[in-house]
Amino acid sequence: MTEPTIYQKIREAVEAIQKRVGSRFPEGPSIGVILGSGLGSIADEATDAVTIPYTEIPHFHGTSVEGHAGKMLVGNYHGTTTVFLQGRFHLYEGYKMEDVVFPTRTVCGLGIQTLVLTNAAGGVNTRYRPADLMLIEDHLNLMGDNPLKGPNLAQLGPRFPDLSEAYSRDCVTLFEECAKELSIPVHRGVYAGLLGPTYETPAEIRMYRTIGADAVGMSTVPETIAANHLGVRVAGISCITNLAAGLSPQKLTHQEVIDNSKLGAEKMKRILRLAIPRLVHRPAGRGAH
Ligand code: HPA
């Protein structure tokens, strides 16, 4: 038997998920949310949820990094059918880009209008403090790779996708409005996506600041590219879990990242509770970013 194409694999994963959730949510989810390190508890508010471990979804891998549970959850999130991914695949784990973006392509295949990407990130902007939130306005792809490398998958999208509004301006405005209503201060900034798994050196952080980064992390960029390729609108929020290297006397640890992401998750939860139901009522999709 010949190896199925990426498109066929996505269809198989989508159909397997639809079989599991179809009776409870026949229209499928409108919004997708990928939860970053320490942010998994955001999905706990979904009711009537159908939980599917990644190991039960065709072509998904398990996850290994601490803070990443490795399951999909489709549920009623404050009135909006939402699909959550708890745990993502990172390039630094040794996965191929194709595997890193497979869950993104699958949730987009479920018919969502908007994908909300959350992550834990180091603060490069000197005004940022641990547990602050940053709405992602744009990114720098410094991963040295691109999920669209190789023959274009025309069934998914164009060869040369436009990324001039990779993160929807409407979504940034909406999230900012919600944060304001809740009196939660948020920043707007540029996320630099790096390969990792080492944290950066202080010299690298100075360079990233000079070239326009406000925060650094090891995820999100591939997913943003894959979703844009598919014409799905993207919103991104970073939880600043630590000051980037050289900005604090402390050494950086994954534990600090997890601890502060829990503080940030509480704020993120309050914003998403307001924002997600409102996202559905705003125009979405290709050309209406
Ligand atoms: N650097 C890179 N990735 C990160 C950081 C950081 O300081 N904090 C959380 N993810």
mmCIF file with all atom_site columns, C-alpha atoms and ligand atoms in Angstrom, residues 37 120-123 191 194 198-200 205 216-218 239 241-245 252 257, ligand 1:
data_model
loop_
_atom_site.group_PDB
_atom_site.id
_atom_site.type_symbol
_atom_site.label_atom_id
_atom_site.label_alt_id
_atom_site.label_comp_id
_atom_site.label_asym_id
_atom_site.label_entity_id
_atom_site.label_seq_id
_atom_site.pdbx_PDB_ins_code
_atom_site.Cartn_x
_atom_site.Cartn_y
_atom_site.Cartn_z
_atom_site.occupancy
_atom_site.B_iso_or_equiv
_atom_site.pdbx_formal_charge
_atom_site.auth_seq_id
_atom_site.auth_comp_id
_atom_site.auth_asym_id
_atom_site.auth_atom_id
_atom_site.pdbx_PDB_model_num
ATOM   1  C CA . SER A 1 37  ? 2.938  25.161 28.519 1.00 0.00 ? 37  SER A CA 1
ATOM   2  C CA . ALA A 1 120 ? 4.567  30.655 27.202 1.00 0.00 ? 120 ALA A CA 1
ATOM   3  C CA . ALA A 1 121 ? 7.247  33.133 26.158 1.00 0.00 ? 121 ALA A CA 1
ATOM   4  C CA . GLY A 1 122 ? 10.247 34.975 27.516 1.00 0.00 ? 122 GLY A CA 1
ATOM   5  C CA . GLY A 1 123 ? 9.940  38.754 27.754 1.00 0.00 ? 123 GLY A CA 1
ATOM   6  C CA . TYR A 1 191 ? 6.777  37.084 18.939 1.00 0.00 ? 191 TYR A CA 1
ATOM   7  C CA . LEU A 1 194 ? 13.074 30.004 17.830 1.00 0.00 ? 194 LEU A CA 1
ATOM   8  C CA . THR A 1 198 ? 18.201 25.828 24.820 1.00 0.00 ? 198 THR A CA 1
ATOM   9  C CA . TYR A 1 199 ? 17.056 29.105 26.214 1.00 0.00 ? 199 TYR A CA 1
ATOM   10 C CA . GLU A 1 200 ? 18.860 32.003 24.573 1.00 0.00 ? 200 GLU A CA 1
ATOM   11 C CA . ILE A 1 205 ? 18.366 38.353 23.400 1.00 0.00 ? 205 ILE A CA 1
ATOM   12 C CA . VAL A 1 216 ? 10.684 34.780 22.400 1.00 0.00 ? 216 VAL A CA 1
ATOM   13 C CA . GLY A 1 217 ? 9.414  31.227 22.393 1.00 0.00 ? 217 GLY A CA 1
ATOM   14 C CA . MET A 1 218 ? 9.703  27.841 20.715 1.00 0.00 ? 218 MET A CA 1
ATOM   15 C CA . CYS A 1 239 ? 1.969  34.538 28.589 1.00 0.00 ? 239 CYS A CA 1
ATOM   16 C CA . THR A 1 241 ? 6.587  33.534 31.971 1.00 0.00 ? 241 THR A CA 1
ATOM   17 C CA . ASN A 1 242 ? 10.028 34.968 32.594 1.00 0.00 ? 242 ASN A CA 1
ATOM   18 C CA . LEU A 1 243 ? 12.369 37.780 31.708 1.00 0.00 ? 243 LEU A CA 1
ATOM   19 C CA . ALA A 1 244 ? 14.501 36.595 28.803 1.00 0.00 ? 244 ALA A CA 1
ATOM   20 C CA . ALA A 1 245 ? 18.150 35.701 29.373 1.00 0.00 ? 245 ALA A CA 1
ATOM   21 C CA . LEU A 1 252 ? 16.114 30.272 33.634 1.00 0.00 ? 252 LEU A CA 1
ATOM   22 C CA . VAL A 1 257 ? 8.023  28.973 33.104 1.00 0.00 ? 257 VAL A CA 1
HETATM 23 N N1 . HPA B 2 .   ? 12.930 31.616 25.729 1.00 0.00 ? 1   HPA B N1 1
HETATM 24 C C1 . HPA B 2 .   ? 12.402 30.781 24.835 1.00 0.00 ? 1   HPA B C1 1
HETATM 25 N N2 . HPA B 2 .   ? 11.244 30.161 25.023 1.00 0.00 ? 1   HPA B N2 1
HETATM 26 C C2 . HPA B 2 .   ? 10.595 30.396 26.172 1.00 0.00 ? 1   HPA B C2 1
HETATM 27 C C3 . HPA B 2 .   ? 11.091 31.256 27.145 1.00 0.00 ? 1   HPA B C3 1
HETATM 28 C C4 . HPA B 2 .   ? 12.338 31.909 26.910 1.00 0.00 ? 1   HPA B C4 1
HETATM 29 O O1 . HPA B 2 .   ? 12.847 32.689 27.733 1.00 0.00 ? 1   HPA B O1 1
HETATM 30 N N3 . HPA B 2 .   ? 10.187 31.268 28.174 1.00 0.00 ? 1   HPA B N3 1
HETATM 31 C C5 . HPA B 2 .   ? 9.185  30.447 27.808 1.00 0.00 ? 1   HPA B C5 1
HETATM 32 N N4 . HPA B 2 .   ? 9.416  29.910 26.593 1.00 0.00 ? 1   HPA B N4 1
#
